[in-house]
XYZ file of C-alpha atoms in Angstrom:
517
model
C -12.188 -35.731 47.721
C -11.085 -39.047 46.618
C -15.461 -40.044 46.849
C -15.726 -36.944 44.842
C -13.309 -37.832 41.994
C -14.378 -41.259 41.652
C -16.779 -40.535 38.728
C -14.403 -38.925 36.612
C -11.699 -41.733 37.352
C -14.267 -44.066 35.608
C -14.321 -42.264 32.590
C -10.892 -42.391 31.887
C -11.385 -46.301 31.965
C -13.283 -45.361 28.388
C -11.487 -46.813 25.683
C -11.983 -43.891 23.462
C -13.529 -45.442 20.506
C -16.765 -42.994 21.038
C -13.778 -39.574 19.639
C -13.825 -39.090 15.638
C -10.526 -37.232 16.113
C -8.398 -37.601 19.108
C -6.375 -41.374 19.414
C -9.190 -43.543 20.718
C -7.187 -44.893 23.789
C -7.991 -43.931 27.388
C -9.700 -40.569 27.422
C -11.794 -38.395 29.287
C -12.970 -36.519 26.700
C -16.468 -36.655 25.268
C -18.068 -36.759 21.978
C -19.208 -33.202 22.795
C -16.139 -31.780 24.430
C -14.355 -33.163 21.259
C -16.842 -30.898 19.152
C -15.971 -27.687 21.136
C -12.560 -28.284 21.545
C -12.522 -28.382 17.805
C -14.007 -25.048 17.482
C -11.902 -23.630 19.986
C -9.005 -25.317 17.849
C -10.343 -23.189 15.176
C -10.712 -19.866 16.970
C -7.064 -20.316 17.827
C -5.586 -20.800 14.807
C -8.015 -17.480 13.399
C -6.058 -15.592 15.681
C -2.370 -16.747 15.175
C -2.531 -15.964 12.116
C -4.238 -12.691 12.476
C -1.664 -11.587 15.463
C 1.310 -13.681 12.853
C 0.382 -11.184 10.165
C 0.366 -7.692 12.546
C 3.499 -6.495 11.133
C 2.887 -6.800 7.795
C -0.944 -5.422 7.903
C 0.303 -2.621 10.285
C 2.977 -1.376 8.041
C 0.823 -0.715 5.199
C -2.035 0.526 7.024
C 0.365 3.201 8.467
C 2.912 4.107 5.741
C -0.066 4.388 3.379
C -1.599 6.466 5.936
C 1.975 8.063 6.448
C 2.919 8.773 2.659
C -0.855 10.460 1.616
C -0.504 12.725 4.807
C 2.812 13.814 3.288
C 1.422 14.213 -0.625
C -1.537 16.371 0.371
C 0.238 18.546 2.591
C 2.846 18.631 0.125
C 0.216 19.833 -2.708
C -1.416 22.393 -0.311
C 1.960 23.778 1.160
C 2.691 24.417 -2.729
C -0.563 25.845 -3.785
C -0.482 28.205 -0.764
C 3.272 29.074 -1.572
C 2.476 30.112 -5.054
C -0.452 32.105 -3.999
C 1.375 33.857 -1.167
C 4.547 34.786 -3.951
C 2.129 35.865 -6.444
C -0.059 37.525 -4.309
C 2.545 39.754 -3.121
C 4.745 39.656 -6.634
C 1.669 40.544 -9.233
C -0.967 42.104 -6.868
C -4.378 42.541 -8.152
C -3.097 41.322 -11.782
C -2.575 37.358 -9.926
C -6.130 37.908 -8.008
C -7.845 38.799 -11.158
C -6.617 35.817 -13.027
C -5.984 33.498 -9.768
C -8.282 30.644 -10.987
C -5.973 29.387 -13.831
C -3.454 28.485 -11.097
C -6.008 27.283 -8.871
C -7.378 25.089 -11.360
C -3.660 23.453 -11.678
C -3.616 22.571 -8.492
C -7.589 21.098 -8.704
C -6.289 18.989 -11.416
C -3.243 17.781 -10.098
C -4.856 16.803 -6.970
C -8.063 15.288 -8.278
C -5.314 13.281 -10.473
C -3.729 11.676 -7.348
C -6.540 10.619 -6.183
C -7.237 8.513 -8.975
C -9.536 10.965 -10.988
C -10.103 10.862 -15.146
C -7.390 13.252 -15.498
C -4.986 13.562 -18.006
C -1.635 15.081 -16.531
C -0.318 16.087 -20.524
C -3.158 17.369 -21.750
C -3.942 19.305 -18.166
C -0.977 20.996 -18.301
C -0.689 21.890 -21.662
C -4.740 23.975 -21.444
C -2.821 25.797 -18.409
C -0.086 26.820 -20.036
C -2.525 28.000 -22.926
C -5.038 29.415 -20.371
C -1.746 31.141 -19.016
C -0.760 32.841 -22.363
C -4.328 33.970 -23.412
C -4.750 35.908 -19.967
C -1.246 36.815 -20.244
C -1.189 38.346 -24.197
C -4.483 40.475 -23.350
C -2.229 41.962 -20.419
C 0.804 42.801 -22.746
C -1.589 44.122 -25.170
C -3.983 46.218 -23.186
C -4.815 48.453 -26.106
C -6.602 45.922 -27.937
C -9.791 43.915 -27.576
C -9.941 39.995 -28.193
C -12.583 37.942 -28.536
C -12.826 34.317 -27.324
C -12.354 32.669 -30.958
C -9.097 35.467 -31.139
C -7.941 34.369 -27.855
C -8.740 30.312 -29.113
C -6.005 31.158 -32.254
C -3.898 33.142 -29.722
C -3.554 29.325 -27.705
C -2.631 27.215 -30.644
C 0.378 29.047 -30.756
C 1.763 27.925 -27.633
C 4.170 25.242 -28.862
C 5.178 27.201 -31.997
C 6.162 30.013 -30.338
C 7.870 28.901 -27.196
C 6.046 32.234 -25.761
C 7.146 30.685 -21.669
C 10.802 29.546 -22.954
C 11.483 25.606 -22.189
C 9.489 26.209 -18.413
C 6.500 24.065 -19.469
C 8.725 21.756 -21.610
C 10.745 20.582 -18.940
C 8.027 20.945 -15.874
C 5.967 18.815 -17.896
C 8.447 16.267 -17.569
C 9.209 16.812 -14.081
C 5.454 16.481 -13.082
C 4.312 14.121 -15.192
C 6.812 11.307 -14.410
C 6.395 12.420 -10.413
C 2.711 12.212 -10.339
C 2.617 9.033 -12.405
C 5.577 7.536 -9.549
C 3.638 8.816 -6.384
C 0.053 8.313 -7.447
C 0.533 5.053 -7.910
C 3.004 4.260 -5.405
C 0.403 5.190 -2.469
C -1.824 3.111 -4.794
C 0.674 -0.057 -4.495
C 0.463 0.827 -0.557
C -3.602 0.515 -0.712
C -3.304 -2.719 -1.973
C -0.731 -4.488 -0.150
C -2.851 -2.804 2.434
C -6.116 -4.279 1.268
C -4.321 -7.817 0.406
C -2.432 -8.610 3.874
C -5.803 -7.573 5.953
C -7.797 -10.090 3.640
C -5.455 -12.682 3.922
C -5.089 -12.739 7.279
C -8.625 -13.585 7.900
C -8.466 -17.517 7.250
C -11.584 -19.327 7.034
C -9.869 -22.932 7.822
C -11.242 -26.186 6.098
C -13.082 -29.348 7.874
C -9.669 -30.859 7.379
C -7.688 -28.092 8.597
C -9.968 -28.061 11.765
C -9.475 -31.865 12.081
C -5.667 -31.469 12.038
C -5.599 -28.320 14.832
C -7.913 -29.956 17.311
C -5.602 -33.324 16.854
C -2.222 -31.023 17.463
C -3.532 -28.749 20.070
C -6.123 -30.651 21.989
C -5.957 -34.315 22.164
C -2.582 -33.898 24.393
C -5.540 -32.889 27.217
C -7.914 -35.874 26.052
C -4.702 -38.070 26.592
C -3.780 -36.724 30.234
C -0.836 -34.826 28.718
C -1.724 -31.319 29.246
C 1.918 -30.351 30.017
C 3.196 -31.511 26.352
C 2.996 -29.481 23.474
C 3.447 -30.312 20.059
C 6.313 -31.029 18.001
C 7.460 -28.250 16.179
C 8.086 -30.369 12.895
C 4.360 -31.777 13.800
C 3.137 -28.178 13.782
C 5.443 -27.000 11.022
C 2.941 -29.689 8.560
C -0.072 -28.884 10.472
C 0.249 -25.048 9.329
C 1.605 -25.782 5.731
C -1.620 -27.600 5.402
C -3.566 -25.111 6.781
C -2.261 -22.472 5.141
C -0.659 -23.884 1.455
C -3.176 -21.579 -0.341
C -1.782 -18.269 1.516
C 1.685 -19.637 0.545
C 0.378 -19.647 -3.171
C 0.486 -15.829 -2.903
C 3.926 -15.760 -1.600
C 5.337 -15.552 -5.026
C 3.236 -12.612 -6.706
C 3.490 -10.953 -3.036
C 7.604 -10.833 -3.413
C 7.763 -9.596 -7.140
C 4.797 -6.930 -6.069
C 7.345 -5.843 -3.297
C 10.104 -5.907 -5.198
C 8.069 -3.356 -7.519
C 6.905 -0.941 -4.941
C 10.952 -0.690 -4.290
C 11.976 0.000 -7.120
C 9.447 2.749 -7.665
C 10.266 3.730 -4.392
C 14.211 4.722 -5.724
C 12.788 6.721 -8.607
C 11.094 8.554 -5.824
C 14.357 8.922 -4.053
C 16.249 9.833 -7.797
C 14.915 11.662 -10.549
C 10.891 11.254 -9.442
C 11.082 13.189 -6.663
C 7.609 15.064 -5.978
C 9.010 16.983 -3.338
C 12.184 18.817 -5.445
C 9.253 19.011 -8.244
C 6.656 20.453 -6.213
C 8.324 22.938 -3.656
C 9.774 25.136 -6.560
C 6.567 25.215 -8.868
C 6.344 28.730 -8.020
C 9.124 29.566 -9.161
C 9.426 27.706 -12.317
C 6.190 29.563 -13.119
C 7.092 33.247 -12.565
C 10.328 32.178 -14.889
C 8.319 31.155 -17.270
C 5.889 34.298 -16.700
C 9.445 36.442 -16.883
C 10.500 34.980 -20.324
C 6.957 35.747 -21.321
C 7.433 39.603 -20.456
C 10.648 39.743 -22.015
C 9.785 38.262 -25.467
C 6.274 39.890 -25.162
C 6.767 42.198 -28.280
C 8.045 39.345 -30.645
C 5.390 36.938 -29.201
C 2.663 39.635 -29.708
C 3.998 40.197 -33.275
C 3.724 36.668 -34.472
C 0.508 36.126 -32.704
C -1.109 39.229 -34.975
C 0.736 37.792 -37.865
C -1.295 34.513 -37.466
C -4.689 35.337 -36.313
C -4.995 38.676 -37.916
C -5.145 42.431 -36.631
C -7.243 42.861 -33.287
C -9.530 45.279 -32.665
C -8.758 48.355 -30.894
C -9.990 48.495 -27.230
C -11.927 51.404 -25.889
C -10.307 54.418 -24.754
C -10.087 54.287 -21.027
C -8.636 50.434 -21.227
C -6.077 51.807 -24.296
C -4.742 54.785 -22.098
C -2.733 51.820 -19.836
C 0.530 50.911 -21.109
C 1.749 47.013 -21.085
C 4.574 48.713 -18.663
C 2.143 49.549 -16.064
C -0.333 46.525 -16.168
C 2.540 44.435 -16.049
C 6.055 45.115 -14.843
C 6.854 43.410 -11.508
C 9.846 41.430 -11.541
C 9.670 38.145 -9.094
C 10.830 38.067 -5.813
C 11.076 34.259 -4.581
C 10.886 33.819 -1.056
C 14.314 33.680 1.460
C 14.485 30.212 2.503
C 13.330 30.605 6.330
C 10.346 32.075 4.765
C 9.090 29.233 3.160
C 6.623 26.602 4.623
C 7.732 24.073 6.737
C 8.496 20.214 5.363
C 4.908 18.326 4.504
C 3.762 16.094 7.302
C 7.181 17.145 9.288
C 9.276 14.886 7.767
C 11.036 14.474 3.868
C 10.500 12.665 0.963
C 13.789 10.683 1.368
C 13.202 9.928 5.215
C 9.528 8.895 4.733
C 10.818 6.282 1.499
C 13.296 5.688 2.761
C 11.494 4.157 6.090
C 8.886 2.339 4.016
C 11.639 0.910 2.048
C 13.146 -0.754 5.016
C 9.534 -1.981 6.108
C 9.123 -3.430 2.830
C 12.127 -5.958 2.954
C 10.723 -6.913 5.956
C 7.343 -7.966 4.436
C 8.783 -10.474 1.711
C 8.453 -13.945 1.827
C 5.876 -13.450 4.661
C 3.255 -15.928 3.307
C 5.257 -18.472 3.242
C 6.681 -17.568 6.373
C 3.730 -18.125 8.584
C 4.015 -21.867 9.412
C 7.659 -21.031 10.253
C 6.070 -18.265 12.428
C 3.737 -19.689 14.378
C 5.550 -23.076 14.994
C 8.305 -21.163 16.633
C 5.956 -19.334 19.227
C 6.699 -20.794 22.927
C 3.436 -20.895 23.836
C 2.526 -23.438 20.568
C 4.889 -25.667 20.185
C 7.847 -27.590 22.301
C 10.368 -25.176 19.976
C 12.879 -27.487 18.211
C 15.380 -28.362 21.091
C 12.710 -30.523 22.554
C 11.990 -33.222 20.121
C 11.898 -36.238 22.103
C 9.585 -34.566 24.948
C 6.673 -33.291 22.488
C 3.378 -34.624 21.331
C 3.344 -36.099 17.935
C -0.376 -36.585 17.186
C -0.346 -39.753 19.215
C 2.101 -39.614 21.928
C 4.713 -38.360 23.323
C 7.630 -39.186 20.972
C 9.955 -37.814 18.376
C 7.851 -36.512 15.016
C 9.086 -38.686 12.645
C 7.313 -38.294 9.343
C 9.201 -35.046 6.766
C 8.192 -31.988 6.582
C 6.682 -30.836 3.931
C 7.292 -28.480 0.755
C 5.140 -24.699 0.599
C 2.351 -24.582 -1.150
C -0.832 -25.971 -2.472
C 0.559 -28.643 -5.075
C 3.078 -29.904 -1.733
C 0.478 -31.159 0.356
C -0.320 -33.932 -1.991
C 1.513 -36.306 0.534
C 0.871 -34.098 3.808
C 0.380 -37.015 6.801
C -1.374 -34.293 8.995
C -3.893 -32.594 6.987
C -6.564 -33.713 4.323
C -5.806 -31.014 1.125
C -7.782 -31.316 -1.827
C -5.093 -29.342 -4.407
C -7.479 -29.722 -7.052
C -9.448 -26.876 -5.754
C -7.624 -23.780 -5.234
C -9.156 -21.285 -2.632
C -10.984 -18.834 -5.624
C -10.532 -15.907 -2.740
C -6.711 -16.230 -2.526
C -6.501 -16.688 -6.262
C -8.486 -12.915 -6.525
C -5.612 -11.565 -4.378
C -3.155 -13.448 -6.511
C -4.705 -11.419 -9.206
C -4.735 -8.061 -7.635
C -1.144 -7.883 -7.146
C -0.336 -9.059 -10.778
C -2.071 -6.021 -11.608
C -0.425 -3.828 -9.419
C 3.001 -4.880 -10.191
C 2.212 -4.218 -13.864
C 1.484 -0.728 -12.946
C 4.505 -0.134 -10.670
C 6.415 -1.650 -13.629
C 4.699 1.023 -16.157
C 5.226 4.101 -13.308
C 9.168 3.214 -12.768
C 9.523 3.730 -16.686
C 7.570 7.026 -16.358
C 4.109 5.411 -17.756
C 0.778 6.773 -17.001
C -1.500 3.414 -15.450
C -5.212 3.489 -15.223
C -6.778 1.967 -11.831
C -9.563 3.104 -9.896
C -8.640 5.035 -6.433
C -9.836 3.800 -3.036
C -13.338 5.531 -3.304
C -13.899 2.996 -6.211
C -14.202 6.417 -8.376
C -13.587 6.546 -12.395
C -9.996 5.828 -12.883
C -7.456 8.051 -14.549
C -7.474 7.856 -18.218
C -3.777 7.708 -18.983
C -1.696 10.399 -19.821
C 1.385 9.147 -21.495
C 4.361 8.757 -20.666
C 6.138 11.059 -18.436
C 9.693 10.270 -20.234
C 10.640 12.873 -23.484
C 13.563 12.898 -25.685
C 16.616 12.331 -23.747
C 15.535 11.881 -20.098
C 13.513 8.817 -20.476
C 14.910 6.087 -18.213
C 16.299 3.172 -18.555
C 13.436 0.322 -19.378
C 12.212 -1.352 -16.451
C 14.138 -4.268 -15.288
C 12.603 -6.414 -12.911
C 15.309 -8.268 -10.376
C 14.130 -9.544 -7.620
C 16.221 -8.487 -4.306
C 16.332 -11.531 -1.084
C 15.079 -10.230 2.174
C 15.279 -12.243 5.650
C 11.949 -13.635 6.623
C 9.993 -11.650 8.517
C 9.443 -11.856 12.187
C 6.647 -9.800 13.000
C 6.317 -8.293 16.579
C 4.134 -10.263 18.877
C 1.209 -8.781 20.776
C -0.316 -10.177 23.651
C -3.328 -11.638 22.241
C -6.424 -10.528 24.521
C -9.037 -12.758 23.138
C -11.288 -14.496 24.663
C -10.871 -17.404 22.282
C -7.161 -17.418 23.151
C -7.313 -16.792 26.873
C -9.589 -19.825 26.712
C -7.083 -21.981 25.144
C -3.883 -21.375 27.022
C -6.008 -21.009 30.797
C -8.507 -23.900 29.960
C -10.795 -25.493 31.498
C -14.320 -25.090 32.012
C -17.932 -26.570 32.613
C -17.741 -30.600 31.274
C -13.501 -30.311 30.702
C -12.857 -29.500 34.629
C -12.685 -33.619 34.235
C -9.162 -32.936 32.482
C -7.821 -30.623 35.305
C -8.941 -32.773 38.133
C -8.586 -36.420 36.889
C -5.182 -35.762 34.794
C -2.785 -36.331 37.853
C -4.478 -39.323 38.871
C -4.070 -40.751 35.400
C -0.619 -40.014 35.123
C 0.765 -41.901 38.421
């Protein structure tokens, strides 16, 4: 055994000036094992921060996933309760004219998903649509054409025919729509931004820095040592200053998404707008029926005498076209909650995940550094490997950020040359927030959905005489840093790391204890 060792025990007589990284004292380590203990280094690393970043990535992924479940189902349980009510309310008089409240519900869900829709204008041609079909049935003994039926429209607004219904549901919608369509949109891309970031492509530096922390303790015969976690702490700000860049943007886009996310809770709740549509409808349908001789009057005042309609169609009264009162549904009737939860509980959950998720950028050296299986943790500072030995770290830690790492002792930055990818998701939020900002006020934004289709046009805003809120103010709100939830980490790259060593390192295994007497 002692025969068999012998040629390893004369390489660790090598003086190490052959390594370009590692302290070039005693070593075993080649020029070679250097090189692929460097990419290994860098494979490492990859995955920290990938398996760092889980939480974060997860809880968009999810509560995006989560919150458009709910909408849909919550547009479709709608749509079908209308249809059932009016079915069995207005009989054959709903079937025949069906499509005009189909086509609402075409609109309003083409608008979510980011389609060139505009919510005012939309509803306003259904309420129009609406009275035209609706003043032929009051007046069954006359015949209109389409350009009678285009005058009969224009008098919507004058004449109030639905009562304030479409006034006030305009409102309601509007501002709802505006809040949820782009709060799922916020969702997509804090979705979109965490999984990009958390692919690092480290620098030649960076790489430099990670093989010199994690590996050259095994070059030196110190497999047993980690690193200091101040050591580490610089290593990582290094590594990652241009992530910490984003850290800024990241917190006001959060502190956005919450903000829309209590108008969701408050007065932009889709859910108390959306459940009732039906009946806010047939009220408005009822006022019509009511003021149906007054409205029919004015109409024929403005766009002239009609025609007379043939006999057969003349013999029906308006009583018996159209009578029926509506019946609204008991409350066990109606369809169960969207996606089997609320509105409240399903904001209310993403708001919690969302405090979670600030400051995380920034956050990641912290992070990582603290892991057991990285560093020595910070109660062992005398007993860790500094880059050179094993000995306190003395040199300071330093500040987030690119700009910070002027002065970094670990790792060569160039802060002249911000990373152009992290400055792209720097941008992204900006834009986001801007639109979160414009949705809590009840502003119509334009963006483009997650199809890349043609965005929504803009539709106003959703605020009108005296229920406008308050003007946006932007405060940001302090969360605790987040500590995502650790997974095992089954790669290969990692399994290699922590069980080491194979093929030209088995010299580190075997030779270390005879170094160390």
């Amino acid at each position: 055994m002692v025969g068999f060792l012998w040629p390893f025990n004369r390489a660790w007589s090598f003086m190490g000036e052959h390594l370009r990284i590692c302290p070039q004292e005693y070593t075993c380590c080649t020029t070679e094992m250097e090189d692929k203990l460097s990419q290994q280094s860098k494979l490492e690393f990859e995955n920290l921060v990938e398996e760092t970043s889980h939480f974060v990535r997860t809880t968009f992924v999810s509560r995006h996933k989560k919150f458009d479940e709910f909408f849909r189902e919550l547009l479709e349980n709608a749509e079908k309760s209308l249809n059932d009510m009016f079915v069995r309310t207005y009989g054959m008089l709903y079937m025949q004219n069906s499509e005009v409240f189909q086509d609402l519900f075409t609109e309003l869900k083409r608008y979510y998903t980011g389609g060139n829709v505009n919510l005012e204008e939309m509803l306003n041609d259904f309420w129009a649509r609406l009275l035209e079909r609706m003043f032929q049935l009051i007046n069954p003994q006359y015949h209109f054409s389409e350009d009678y039926l285009e005058c009969v429209s224009k008098y919507t607004d004058q004449l109030k025919p639905f009562g304030d219904v479409p006034r006030k549901l305009k409102i309601q919608v509007t501002r709802a729509f505006i809040a949820a369509r782009t709060f799922v949109q916020g969702l997509t891309v804090g979705r979109e931004v965490a999984n990009r970031v958390s692919k690092v492509s480290p620098t030649p530096g960076c790489i430099r820095a990670l093989m010199k922390m994690l590996y050259c303790p095994y070059c030196r015969g110190l497999p047993t040592v980690r690193p200091c976690n101040n050591y580490c702490l610089n290593v990582m700000k290094g590594c990652l200053a241009n992530q910490a860049d984003l850290d800024t943007e990241w917190n006001l886009f959060i502190d956005a998404m919450l903000l829309v996310a209590e108008r969701l809770e408050g007065p932009f709740n889709i859910e108390s707008v959306m459940d009732p549509i039906d009946v806010k409808i047939s009220e408005a349908i009822m006022n019509m029926q009511e003021n149906s001789m007054q409205v029919s009057a004015k109409v024929f005042q403005g766009c002239g005498q009609p025609k007379p309609a043939p006999a057969l169609r003349s013999a029906r009264s308006a009583p018996e076209n159209f009578n029926t009162r509506f019946r609204p549904y008991n409350p066990e009737e109606r369809p169960t909650t969207a996606a089997g939860t609320s509105l409240d509980r399903l904001v209310t959950d993403i708001k919690e995940k969302l405090k979670l998720s600030k400051k995380v950028w920034s956050a990641l050296p912290y992070t990582i550094c603290k892991d057991e299986s990285v560093t020595a943790g910070t109660s062992n500072e005398e007993e860790c490997w500094n880059g050179h030995s094993k000995a306190r770290y003395l040199p300071e830690i330093m500040n987030d950020g690119l700009t910070n790492q002027i002065n970094n002792p670990e790792v060569d930055v160039d802060i002249t040359r911000p990373d152009t990818f992290i400055r792209q998701q720097i941008m992204a939020l900006r834009v986001m927030t801007n639109k979160l900002k414009n949705a809590y006020n009840g502003n119509d934004v334009n963006f483009q959905d997650t199809s890349d289709e043609s965005s929504g046009s803009g539709s106003g805003s959703g605020c009108m005489d005296d229920v406008c809120p308050t003007e946006f103010e932007f405060v940001t709100t302090e969360a605790p840093a987040v500590d995502p939830d650790r997974r095992e980490v089954d790669s290969s790259a990692t399994q290699l790391g922590h069980s080491l060593l194979s093929g030209s390192l088995v010299c580190v295994v075997l030779a270390l204890p005879r170094l160390c007497r």
